[in-house]
Coordinates of C-alpha atoms and ligand atoms in Angstrom, one line a residue:
X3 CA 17.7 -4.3 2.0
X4 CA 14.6 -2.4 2.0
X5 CA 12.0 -1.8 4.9
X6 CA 10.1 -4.5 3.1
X7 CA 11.5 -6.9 6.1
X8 CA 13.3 -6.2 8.6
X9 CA 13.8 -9.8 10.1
X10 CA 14.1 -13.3 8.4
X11 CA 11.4 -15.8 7.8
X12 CA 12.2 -19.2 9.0
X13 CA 8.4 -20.7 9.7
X14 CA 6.4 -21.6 6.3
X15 CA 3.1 -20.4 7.8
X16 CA 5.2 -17.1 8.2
X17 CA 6.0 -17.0 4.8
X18 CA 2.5 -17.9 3.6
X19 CA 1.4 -14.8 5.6
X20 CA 3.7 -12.8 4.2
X21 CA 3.1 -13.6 0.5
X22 CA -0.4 -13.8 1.0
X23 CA -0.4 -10.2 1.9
X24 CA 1.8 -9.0 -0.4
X25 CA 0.3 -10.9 -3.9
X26 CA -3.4 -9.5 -2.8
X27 CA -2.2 -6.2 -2.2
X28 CA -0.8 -6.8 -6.2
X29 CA -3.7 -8.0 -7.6
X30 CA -5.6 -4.9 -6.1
X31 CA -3.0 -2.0 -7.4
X32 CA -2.8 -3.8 -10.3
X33 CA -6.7 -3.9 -11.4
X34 CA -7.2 -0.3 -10.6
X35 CA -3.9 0.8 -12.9
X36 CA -5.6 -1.9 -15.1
X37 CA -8.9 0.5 -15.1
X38 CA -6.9 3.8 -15.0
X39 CA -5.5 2.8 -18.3
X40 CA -8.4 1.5 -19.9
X41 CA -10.2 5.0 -18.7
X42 CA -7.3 7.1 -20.8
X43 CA -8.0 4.8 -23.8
X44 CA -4.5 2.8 -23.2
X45 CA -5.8 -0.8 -23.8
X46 CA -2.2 -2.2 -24.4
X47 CA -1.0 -1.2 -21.2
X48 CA -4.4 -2.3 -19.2
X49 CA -4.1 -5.4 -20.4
X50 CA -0.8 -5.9 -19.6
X51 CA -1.6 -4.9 -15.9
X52 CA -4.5 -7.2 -16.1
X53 CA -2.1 -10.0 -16.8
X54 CA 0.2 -8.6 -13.8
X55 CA -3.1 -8.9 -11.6
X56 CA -3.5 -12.2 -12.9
X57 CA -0.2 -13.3 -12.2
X58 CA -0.5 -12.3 -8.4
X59 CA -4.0 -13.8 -8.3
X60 CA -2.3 -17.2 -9.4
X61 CA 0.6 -16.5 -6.6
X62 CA -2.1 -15.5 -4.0
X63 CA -4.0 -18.7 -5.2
X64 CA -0.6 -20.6 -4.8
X65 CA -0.5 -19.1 -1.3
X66 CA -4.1 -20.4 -0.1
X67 CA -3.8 -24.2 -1.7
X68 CA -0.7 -24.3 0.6
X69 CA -2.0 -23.0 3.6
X70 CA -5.5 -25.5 3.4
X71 CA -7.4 -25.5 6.7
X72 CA -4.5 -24.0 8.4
X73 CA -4.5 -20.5 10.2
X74 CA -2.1 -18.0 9.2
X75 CA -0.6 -16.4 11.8
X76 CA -1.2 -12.3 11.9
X77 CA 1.7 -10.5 10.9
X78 CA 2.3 -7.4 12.7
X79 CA 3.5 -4.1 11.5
X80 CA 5.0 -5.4 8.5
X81 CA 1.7 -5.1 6.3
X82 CA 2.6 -4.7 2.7
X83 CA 1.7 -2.0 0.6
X84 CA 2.8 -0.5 -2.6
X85 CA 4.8 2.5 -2.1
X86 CA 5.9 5.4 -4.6
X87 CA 9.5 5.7 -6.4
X88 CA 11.4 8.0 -4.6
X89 CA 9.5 8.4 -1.5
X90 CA 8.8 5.2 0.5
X91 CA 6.9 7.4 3.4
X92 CA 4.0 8.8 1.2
X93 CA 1.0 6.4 0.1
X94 CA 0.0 9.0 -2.0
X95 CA 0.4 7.6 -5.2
X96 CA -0.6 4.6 -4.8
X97 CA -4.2 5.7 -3.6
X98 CA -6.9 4.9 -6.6
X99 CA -7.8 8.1 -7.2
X100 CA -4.3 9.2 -8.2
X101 CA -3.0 6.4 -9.9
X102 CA -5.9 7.4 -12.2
X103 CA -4.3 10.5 -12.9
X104 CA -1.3 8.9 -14.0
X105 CA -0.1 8.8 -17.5
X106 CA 1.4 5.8 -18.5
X107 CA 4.6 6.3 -18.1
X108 CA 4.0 7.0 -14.2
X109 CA 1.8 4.0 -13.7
X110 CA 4.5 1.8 -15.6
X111 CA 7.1 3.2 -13.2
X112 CA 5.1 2.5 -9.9
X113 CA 4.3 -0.9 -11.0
X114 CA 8.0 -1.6 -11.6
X115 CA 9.3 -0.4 -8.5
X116 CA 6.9 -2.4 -6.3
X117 CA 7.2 -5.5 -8.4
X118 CA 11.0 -4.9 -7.5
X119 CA 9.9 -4.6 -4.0
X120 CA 8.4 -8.0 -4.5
X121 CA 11.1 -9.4 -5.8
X122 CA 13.5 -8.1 -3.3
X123 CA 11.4 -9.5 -0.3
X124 CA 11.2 -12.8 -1.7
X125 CA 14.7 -13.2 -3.1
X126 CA 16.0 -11.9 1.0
X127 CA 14.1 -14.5 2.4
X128 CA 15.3 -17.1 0.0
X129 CA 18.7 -16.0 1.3
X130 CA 18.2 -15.4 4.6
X131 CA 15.9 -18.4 6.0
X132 CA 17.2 -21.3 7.6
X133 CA 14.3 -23.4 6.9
X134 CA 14.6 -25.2 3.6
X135 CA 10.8 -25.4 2.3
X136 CA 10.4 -21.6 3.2
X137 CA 13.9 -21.0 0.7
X138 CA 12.5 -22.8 -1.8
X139 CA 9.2 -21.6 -2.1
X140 CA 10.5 -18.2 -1.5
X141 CA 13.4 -18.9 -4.6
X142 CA 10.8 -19.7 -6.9
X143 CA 8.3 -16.9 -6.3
X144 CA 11.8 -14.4 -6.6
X145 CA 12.3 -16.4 -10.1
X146 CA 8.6 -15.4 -11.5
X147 CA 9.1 -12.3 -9.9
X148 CA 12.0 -11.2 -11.5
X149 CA 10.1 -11.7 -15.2
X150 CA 7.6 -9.5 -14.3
X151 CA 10.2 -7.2 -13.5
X152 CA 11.2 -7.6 -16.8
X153 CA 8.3 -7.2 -18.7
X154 CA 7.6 -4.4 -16.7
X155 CA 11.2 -3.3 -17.8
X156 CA 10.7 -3.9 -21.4
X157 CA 7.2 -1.9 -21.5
X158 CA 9.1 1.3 -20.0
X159 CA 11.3 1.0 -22.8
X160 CA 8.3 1.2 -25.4
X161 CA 6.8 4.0 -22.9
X162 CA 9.8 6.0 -23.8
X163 CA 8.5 7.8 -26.6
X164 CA 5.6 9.5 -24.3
X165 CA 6.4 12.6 -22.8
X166 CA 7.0 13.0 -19.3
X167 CA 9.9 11.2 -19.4
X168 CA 11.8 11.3 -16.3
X169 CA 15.9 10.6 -15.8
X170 CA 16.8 7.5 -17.3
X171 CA 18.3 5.4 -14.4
X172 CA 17.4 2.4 -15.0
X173 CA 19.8 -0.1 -17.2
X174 CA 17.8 -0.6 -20.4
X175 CA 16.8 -4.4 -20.9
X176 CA 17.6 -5.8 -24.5
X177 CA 14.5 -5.7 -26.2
X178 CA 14.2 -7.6 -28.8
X179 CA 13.0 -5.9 -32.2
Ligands
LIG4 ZN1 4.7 -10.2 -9.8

C-alpha cells in the first residue's frame, strides 16, 4: 500500500474527511493542468482535465451533501496532496508553476499516477474498514475512480506519438479505434 494511509478508516465522518481532502486537492491540480494546457494551445487535453476537475468537484460535492451540518473531524498528518511519479518526497512537480512547464505527455502522466493514488486509497479502505457504510461509499468512489484511471490511460496512449516519451511501463489499455 502506499503512504496514502497508513491506518484503516472505520468512522464515516473519517472517511468524509479524508475524501473531502483528497477530491479538492483534485479539483485544484486539475484546473491549473486544465490552464497549463490551454496556455500551450492543447485544448483537447485541457478539456479533458477540466472534465477530471469536474468529476472531483461532483465527488467533493458528494462529500459535503453527506456531511450536512456535521463537523468533520481534522485529520492529522495525513493531508493529501498530489505527488510526482517516481519520487513521492518531492512536491516539485506538482507546484503551478511547473506543471505549466509540462508538455503533455508529463501532465498526462502526473494526473494518472495520482488518480491511481486515489483509487488505491479508496479501494484500501473499502477493504480494510469494518464499518459497512464507510465500505460502501468508499467501493463506489474506487469504481468511478478506476475510469478515470482509464481515460487517463487511454489519453497516454494517444499522447504517445509526442516526443518525450518515457519507458513504457505501463500495460496498454485496449483502445478502441
Ligand atoms: Zn478521479
Amino acid at each position: 500500500m502506499s503512504e496514502t494511509l497508513r491506518e484503516s478508516i472505520e468512522s464515516v465522518p473519517e472517511f468524509l474527511a479524508h475524501a473531502l481532502e483528497l477530491e479538492v486537492e483534485s479539483v485544484q491540480r486539475y484546473q491549473e493542468l486544465a490552464d497549463s494546457m490551454e496556455t500551450h494551445h492543447n485544448e483537447e487535453v485541457a478539456e479533458l482535465f477540466r472534465q477530471l476537475a469536474v468529476f472531483s468537484q461532483e465527488h467533493a460535492q458528494e462529500v459535503q451533501d453527506r456531511v450536512g451540518g456535521h463537523e468533520l473531524p481534522k485529520i492529522p498528518p495525513w493531508d493529501f496532496k498530489w505527488n510526482c511519479p517516481g519520487s513521492p518526497e518531492s512536491g516539485d512537480c506538482t507546484d503551478g508553476e511547473v506543471s505549466y512547464l509540462m508538455n503533455t505527455r508529463q501532465a498526462l502522466e502526473l494526473a494518472l499516477h495520482n488518480e491511481g493514488r486515489g483509487r488505491d486509497f479508496y479501494a484500501h479502505v473499502a477493504d480494510s474498514s469494518a464499518n459497512p457504510e464507510v465500505q460502501a461509499m468508499a467501493a463506489e468512489m474506487a469504481e468511478e475512480e478506476t475510469e478515470h484511471v482509464e481515460m487517463l490511460r487511454n489519453w497516454m496512449v494517444r499522447a504517445d506519438h509526442l516526443p518525450e516519451q518515457p519507458q513504457d511501463d505501463m500495460d496498454p489499455p485496449n483502445m478502441p479505434e
